[in-house]
C-alpha cells in the first residue's frame, strides 16, 4: 500500500523512514513528474516539492510527525533500540509513502 500525504518536510534519517540501502527519490514540479519514484525504498517511494520547496532532508518538518503516525516503521540496526522504537510505529507500518512537501523553508506552509 502507498499512502499519499502533503505537509512540511520529512526527516529522511529518522529511524521510522531511514533505508540504509536506498536513497529517497526527490523532485520538484506540478502534476506527475517522471523519474521521481524509487519503489525499492522501504518507506518513501516519492518525495515531491514545488518551486518554493527545499526538498533536502529536514530534521524539523511537521511531516515527520504526521507520516510517522501514519506509516512509520522503526529500523535502527540495534535490536534493543528497534524493539523500543517499534512501540511507536504508525497505524500502517507496512505502508509506503508518496509525499508532497508543501513548505517554503521546511517550516512554513506553501500552497502551490
CSV table of N, CA and C in Angstrom, one decimal:
chain,number,residue,atom,x,y,z
A,1,UNK,N,0.8,-1.2,0.0
A,1,UNK,CA,0.0,0.0,0.0
A,1,UNK,C,0.9,1.2,0.0
A,2,UNK,N,0.4,2.3,-0.7
A,2,UNK,CA,1.1,3.5,-0.7
A,2,UNK,C,0.2,4.6,-0.3
A,3,UNK,N,0.6,5.4,0.8
A,3,UNK,CA,-0.3,6.4,1.3
A,3,UNK,C,0.3,7.8,0.9
A,4,UNK,N,-0.6,8.6,0.4
A,4,UNK,CA,-0.2,10.0,0.0
A,4,UNK,C,-0.4,11.0,1.1
A,5,UNK,N,0.5,11.9,1.2
A,5,UNK,CA,0.4,13.0,2.3
A,5,UNK,C,1.1,14.2,1.8
A,6,UNK,N,0.5,15.4,2.1
A,6,UNK,CA,1.2,16.7,1.9
A,6,UNK,C,1.3,17.4,3.2
A,7,UNK,N,2.6,17.8,3.5
A,7,UNK,CA,2.8,18.5,4.7
A,7,UNK,C,4.2,19.2,4.6
A,8,UNK,N,4.8,19.6,5.7
A,8,UNK,CA,6.1,20.3,5.6
A,8,UNK,C,7.2,19.5,6.1
A,9,UNK,N,7.9,18.8,5.1
A,9,UNK,CA,9.1,18.1,5.3
A,9,UNK,C,9.1,16.8,6.1
A,10,UNK,N,10.0,15.9,5.7
A,10,UNK,CA,10.3,14.6,6.4
A,10,UNK,C,11.8,14.5,6.7
A,11,UNK,N,12.1,14.1,7.9
A,11,UNK,CA,13.4,13.8,8.3
A,11,UNK,C,13.7,12.4,7.7
A,12,UNK,N,14.4,12.3,6.6
A,12,UNK,CA,14.7,11.0,5.9
A,12,UNK,C,15.5,10.1,6.8
A,13,UNK,N,16.3,10.6,7.7
A,13,UNK,CA,17.2,9.8,8.5
A,13,UNK,C,16.6,9.3,9.8
A,14,UNK,N,15.3,9.8,10.0
A,14,UNK,CA,14.6,9.3,11.2
A,14,UNK,C,14.5,7.8,11.2
A,15,UNK,N,14.6,7.1,12.3
A,15,UNK,CA,14.5,5.7,12.3
A,15,UNK,C,13.3,5.1,11.7
A,16,UNK,N,12.2,5.9,11.7
A,16,UNK,CA,10.9,5.4,11.1
A,16,UNK,C,10.9,5.4,9.6
A,17,UNK,N,11.8,6.1,9.0
A,17,UNK,CA,11.8,6.2,7.5
A,17,UNK,C,13.2,5.8,6.9
A,18,UNK,N,14.2,5.8,7.6
A,18,UNK,CA,15.6,5.5,7.1
A,18,UNK,C,15.7,4.2,6.4
A,19,UNK,N,16.4,4.2,5.2
A,19,UNK,CA,16.7,3.0,4.5
A,19,UNK,C,18.2,3.0,4.2
A,20,UNK,N,18.9,2.1,4.8
A,20,UNK,CA,20.4,2.2,4.6
A,20,UNK,C,20.8,1.7,3.2
A,21,UNK,N,19.9,1.1,2.4
A,21,UNK,CA,20.2,0.6,1.1
A,21,UNK,C,19.8,1.5,-0.1
A,22,UNK,N,18.8,2.4,0.2
A,22,UNK,CA,18.2,3.1,-0.9
A,22,UNK,C,18.1,4.6,-0.6
A,23,UNK,N,18.3,5.5,-1.6
A,23,UNK,CA,18.1,6.9,-1.4
A,23,UNK,C,16.7,7.3,-1.6
A,24,UNK,N,16.2,8.4,-1.0
A,24,UNK,CA,14.9,8.9,-1.3
A,24,UNK,C,15.0,9.6,-2.6
A,25,UNK,N,14.0,9.3,-3.5
A,25,UNK,CA,13.9,10.0,-4.8
A,25,UNK,C,13.1,11.3,-4.6
A,26,UNK,N,13.8,12.4,-4.9
A,26,UNK,CA,13.2,13.7,-4.8
A,26,UNK,C,13.1,14.4,-6.1
A,27,UNK,N,12.1,15.3,-6.3
A,27,UNK,CA,11.9,16.0,-7.5
A,27,UNK,C,11.1,17.3,-7.2
A,28,UNK,N,11.0,18.2,-8.1
A,28,UNK,CA,10.2,19.4,-8.0
A,28,UNK,C,9.3,19.6,-9.2
A,29,UNK,N,8.1,19.9,-9.0
A,29,UNK,CA,7.2,20.2,-10.1
A,29,UNK,C,5.7,19.9,-9.9
A,30,UNK,N,4.9,20.4,-10.7
A,30,UNK,CA,3.5,20.2,-10.6
A,30,UNK,C,3.1,19.0,-11.4
A,31,UNK,N,1.9,18.4,-11.1
A,31,UNK,CA,1.5,17.2,-11.8
A,31,UNK,C,2.4,16.0,-11.6
A,32,UNK,N,2.3,15.0,-12.5
A,32,UNK,CA,3.1,13.9,-12.4
A,32,UNK,C,4.5,14.2,-13.0
A,33,UNK,N,5.5,13.9,-12.1
A,33,UNK,CA,6.9,14.2,-12.5
A,33,UNK,C,7.6,12.9,-12.8
A,34,UNK,N,8.1,12.7,-14.0
A,34,UNK,CA,8.7,11.5,-14.4
A,34,UNK,C,10.0,11.3,-13.6
A,35,UNK,N,10.4,10.1,-13.4
A,35,UNK,CA,11.6,9.7,-12.7
A,35,UNK,C,11.7,10.2,-11.3
A,36,UNK,N,10.6,10.2,-10.6
A,36,UNK,CA,10.5,10.7,-9.2
A,36,UNK,C,10.1,9.7,-8.3
A,37,UNK,N,10.4,8.4,-8.6
A,37,UNK,CA,10.0,7.3,-7.7
A,37,UNK,C,11.1,6.4,-7.5
A,38,UNK,N,11.1,5.8,-6.3
A,38,UNK,CA,12.1,4.7,-6.0
A,38,UNK,C,11.3,3.7,-5.2
A,39,UNK,N,10.7,2.7,-6.0
A,39,UNK,CA,9.8,1.7,-5.3
A,39,UNK,C,10.6,0.8,-4.4
A,40,UNK,N,11.9,0.8,-4.5
A,40,UNK,CA,12.7,0.0,-3.6
A,40,UNK,C,13.0,0.6,-2.2
A,41,UNK,N,12.8,1.9,-2.1
A,41,UNK,CA,13.0,2.5,-0.7
A,41,UNK,C,12.0,1.8,0.2
A,42,UNK,N,12.4,1.5,1.4
A,42,UNK,CA,11.5,0.8,2.3
A,42,UNK,C,10.3,1.6,2.8
A,43,UNK,N,10.3,2.9,2.7
A,43,UNK,CA,9.2,3.8,3.2
A,43,UNK,C,8.8,4.9,2.2
A,44,UNK,N,9.7,5.7,1.7
A,44,UNK,CA,9.4,6.9,1.0
A,44,UNK,C,9.6,6.6,-0.5
A,45,UNK,N,8.6,6.3,-1.3
A,45,UNK,CA,8.7,5.9,-2.7
A,45,UNK,C,8.8,7.2,-3.6
A,46,UNK,N,8.3,8.3,-3.1
A,46,UNK,CA,8.5,9.6,-3.9
A,46,UNK,C,8.3,10.7,-2.9
A,47,UNK,N,9.1,11.7,-3.2
A,47,UNK,CA,9.2,13.0,-2.4
A,47,UNK,C,9.2,14.1,-3.3
A,48,UNK,N,8.0,14.8,-3.5
A,48,UNK,CA,7.9,15.9,-4.5
A,48,UNK,C,7.8,17.2,-3.7
A,49,UNK,N,8.5,18.2,-4.3
A,49,UNK,CA,8.4,19.6,-3.8
A,49,UNK,C,7.9,20.4,-4.9
A,50,UNK,N,7.8,21.7,-4.6
A,50,UNK,CA,7.3,22.7,-5.6
A,50,UNK,C,8.3,23.8,-5.7
A,51,UNK,N,8.0,24.8,-6.5
A,51,UNK,CA,9.0,25.8,-6.8
A,51,UNK,C,9.6,26.5,-5.5
A,52,UNK,N,8.9,26.6,-4.5
A,52,UNK,CA,9.4,27.3,-3.2
A,52,UNK,C,9.9,26.3,-2.2
A,53,UNK,N,9.9,25.0,-2.5
A,53,UNK,CA,10.2,24.0,-1.6
A,53,UNK,C,11.7,23.6,-1.6
A,54,UNK,N,12.3,23.4,-0.4
A,54,UNK,CA,13.6,22.8,-0.3
A,54,UNK,C,13.4,21.4,0.0
A,55,UNK,N,13.8,20.5,-0.9
A,55,UNK,CA,13.5,19.0,-0.8
A,55,UNK,C,14.6,18.3,-0.1
A,56,UNK,N,15.5,19.0,0.5
A,56,UNK,CA,16.6,18.4,1.3
A,56,UNK,C,16.0,17.7,2.5
A,57,UNK,N,16.8,16.8,3.1
A,57,UNK,CA,16.4,16.1,4.3
A,57,UNK,C,16.3,17.1,5.4
A,58,UNK,N,15.2,17.2,6.1
A,58,UNK,CA,15.0,18.2,7.1
A,58,UNK,C,14.7,17.5,8.5
A,59,UNK,N,15.3,18.0,9.5
A,59,UNK,CA,15.1,17.5,10.9
A,59,UNK,C,14.0,18.1,11.6
A,60,UNK,N,13.3,19.1,11.0
A,60,UNK,CA,12.2,19.8,11.7
A,60,UNK,C,10.9,19.9,11.0
A,61,UNK,N,10.7,19.1,10.0
A,61,UNK,CA,9.4,19.2,9.3
A,61,UNK,C,8.3,18.6,10.0
A,62,UNK,N,7.1,19.2,10.0
A,62,UNK,CA,5.9,18.7,10.7
A,62,UNK,C,5.5,17.3,10.0
A,63,UNK,N,5.9,17.2,8.7
A,63,UNK,CA,5.5,15.9,8.0
A,63,UNK,C,6.1,14.7,8.7
A,64,UNK,N,7.3,14.8,9.3
A,64,UNK,CA,7.9,13.7,10.1
A,64,UNK,C,6.9,13.2,11.1
A,65,UNK,N,6.3,14.1,11.8
A,65,UNK,CA,5.3,13.6,12.8
A,65,UNK,C,4.1,13.0,12.2
A,66,UNK,N,3.5,13.7,11.2
A,66,UNK,CA,2.3,13.2,10.5
A,66,UNK,C,2.5,11.9,9.9
A,67,UNK,N,3.5,11.7,9.0
A,67,UNK,CA,3.6,10.4,8.3
A,67,UNK,C,4.2,9.3,9.2
A,68,UNK,N,4.9,9.7,10.3
A,68,UNK,CA,5.3,8.8,11.3
A,68,UNK,C,4.0,8.2,12.0
A,69,UNK,N,3.0,9.0,12.2
A,69,UNK,CA,1.8,8.5,12.8
A,69,UNK,C,1.0,7.6,11.9
A,70,UNK,N,1.2,7.9,10.6
A,70,UNK,CA,0.5,7.1,9.5
A,70,UNK,C,1.2,5.8,9.3
A,71,UNK,N,2.5,5.9,8.9
A,71,UNK,CA,3.2,4.7,8.3
A,71,UNK,C,4.6,4.5,8.9
A,72,UNK,N,5.0,5.1,9.9
A,72,UNK,CA,6.3,4.9,10.5
A,72,UNK,C,6.6,3.5,10.9
A,73,UNK,N,7.8,3.1,10.6
A,73,UNK,CA,8.2,1.7,11.0
A,73,UNK,C,9.7,1.7,11.4
A,74,UNK,N,9.9,1.5,12.6
A,74,UNK,CA,11.3,1.6,13.2
A,74,UNK,C,12.3,0.7,12.6
A,75,UNK,N,13.5,1.2,12.3
A,75,UNK,CA,14.6,0.4,11.8
A,75,UNK,C,15.9,1.1,12.3
A,76,UNK,N,16.6,0.5,13.2
A,76,UNK,CA,17.8,1.1,13.7
A,76,UNK,C,19.1,0.3,13.5
A,77,UNK,N,19.0,-1.0,13.3
A,77,UNK,CA,20.1,-1.9,13.3
A,77,UNK,C,20.6,-2.4,14.6
A,78,UNK,N,20.0,-1.8,15.7
A,78,UNK,CA,20.3,-2.3,17.1
A,78,UNK,C,19.0,-2.8,17.6
A,79,UNK,N,19.0,-4.1,17.9
A,79,UNK,CA,17.8,-4.8,18.3
A,79,UNK,C,17.1,-4.2,19.4
A,80,UNK,N,17.8,-3.8,20.5
A,80,UNK,CA,17.1,-3.2,21.7
A,80,UNK,C,16.5,-1.9,21.3
A,81,UNK,N,17.2,-1.0,20.5
A,81,UNK,CA,16.6,0.3,20.1
A,81,UNK,C,15.4,0.1,19.2
A,82,UNK,N,15.5,-0.9,18.3
A,82,UNK,CA,14.4,-1.1,17.4
A,82,UNK,C,13.2,-1.7,18.1
A,83,UNK,N,13.4,-2.5,19.0
A,83,UNK,CA,12.3,-3.1,19.8
A,83,UNK,C,11.5,-2.0,20.6
A,84,UNK,N,12.3,-1.1,21.2
A,84,UNK,CA,11.7,0.0,21.9
A,84,UNK,C,11.0,1.0,21.0
A,85,UNK,N,11.7,1.4,19.9
A,85,UNK,CA,11.1,2.3,19.0
A,85,UNK,C,9.9,1.8,18.3
A,86,UNK,N,9.8,0.5,18.0
A,86,UNK,CA,8.7,-0.2,17.4
A,86,UNK,C,7.4,0.0,18.1
A,87,UNK,N,7.5,0.3,19.4
A,87,UNK,CA,6.2,0.6,20.1
A,87,UNK,C,5.5,1.8,19.6
A,88,UNK,N,6.3,2.6,18.9
A,88,UNK,CA,5.7,3.9,18.4
A,88,UNK,C,5.5,3.9,16.9
A,89,UNK,N,5.5,2.7,16.3
A,89,UNK,CA,5.2,2.6,14.8
A,89,UNK,C,3.9,3.2,14.5
A,90,UNK,N,3.7,3.6,13.3
A,90,UNK,CA,2.5,4.2,12.8
A,90,UNK,C,1.3,3.2,12.7
A,91,UNK,N,0.2,3.7,12.3
A,91,UNK,CA,-1.0,2.8,12.2
A,91,UNK,C,-0.9,1.8,11.0
A,92,UNK,N,-0.1,2.1,10.0
A,92,UNK,CA,0.1,1.2,8.9
A,92,UNK,C,1.6,1.1,8.6
A,93,UNK,N,2.3,0.4,9.5
A,93,UNK,CA,3.7,0.3,9.4
A,93,UNK,C,4.3,-0.4,8.2
A,94,UNK,N,3.5,-1.1,7.5
A,94,UNK,CA,3.9,-1.8,6.3
A,94,UNK,C,3.7,-1.0,5.0
A,95,UNK,N,3.0,0.1,5.2
A,95,UNK,CA,2.7,1.0,4.0
A,95,UNK,C,3.9,1.8,3.7
A,96,UNK,N,3.9,2.3,2.4
A,96,UNK,CA,5.0,3.2,1.9
A,96,UNK,C,4.3,4.6,1.7
A,97,UNK,N,5.2,5.6,1.4
A,97,UNK,CA,4.7,7.0,1.4
A,97,UNK,C,5.0,7.6,0.1
A,98,UNK,N,4.0,8.4,-0.4
A,98,UNK,CA,4.2,9.3,-1.5
A,98,UNK,C,4.0,10.7,-0.9
A,99,UNK,N,5.0,11.5,-0.8
A,99,UNK,CA,5.0,12.7,0.0
A,99,UNK,C,5.1,13.9,-0.9
A,100,UNK,N,4.2,14.9,-0.7
A,100,UNK,CA,4.4,16.2,-1.3
A,100,UNK,C,4.8,17.2,-0.2
A,101,UNK,N,5.9,17.8,-0.4
A,101,UNK,CA,6.4,18.8,0.6
A,101,UNK,C,5.9,20.2,0.2
A,102,UNK,N,5.0,20.7,1.0
A,102,UNK,CA,4.3,22.0,0.7
A,102,UNK,C,4.9,23.0,1.7
A,103,UNK,N,6.2,23.0,1.9
A,103,UNK,CA,6.8,24.0,2.8
A,103,UNK,C,7.6,25.0,1.9
A,104,UNK,N,7.7,26.2,2.5
A,104,UNK,CA,8.5,27.2,1.8
A,104,UNK,C,10.0,27.0,2.2
A,105,UNK,N,10.2,26.7,3.5
A,105,UNK,CA,11.5,26.7,4.0
A,105,UNK,C,11.7,25.5,4.9
A,106,UNK,N,10.9,24.5,4.8
A,106,UNK,CA,10.9,23.3,5.7
A,106,UNK,C,10.0,23.5,7.0
A,107,UNK,N,9.6,24.7,7.2
A,107,UNK,CA,8.7,25.0,8.3
A,107,UNK,C,7.4,25.7,7.9
A,108,UNK,N,7.5,26.7,7.2
A,108,UNK,CA,6.2,27.5,6.8
A,108,UNK,C,5.5,26.8,5.7
A,109,UNK,N,4.2,26.9,5.6
A,109,UNK,CA,3.4,26.2,4.7
A,109,UNK,C,3.3,27.0,3.4
A,110,UNK,N,3.4,26.3,2.2
A,110,UNK,CA,3.4,26.9,0.9
A,110,UNK,C,2.3,26.1,0.1
A,111,UNK,N,1.3,26.7,-0.4
A,111,UNK,CA,0.3,26.0,-1.2
A,111,UNK,C,0.5,26.5,-2.6
A,112,UNK,N,0.9,25.5,-3.5
A,112,UNK,CA,1.2,25.8,-4.9
A,112,UNK,C,-0.1,26.1,-5.7
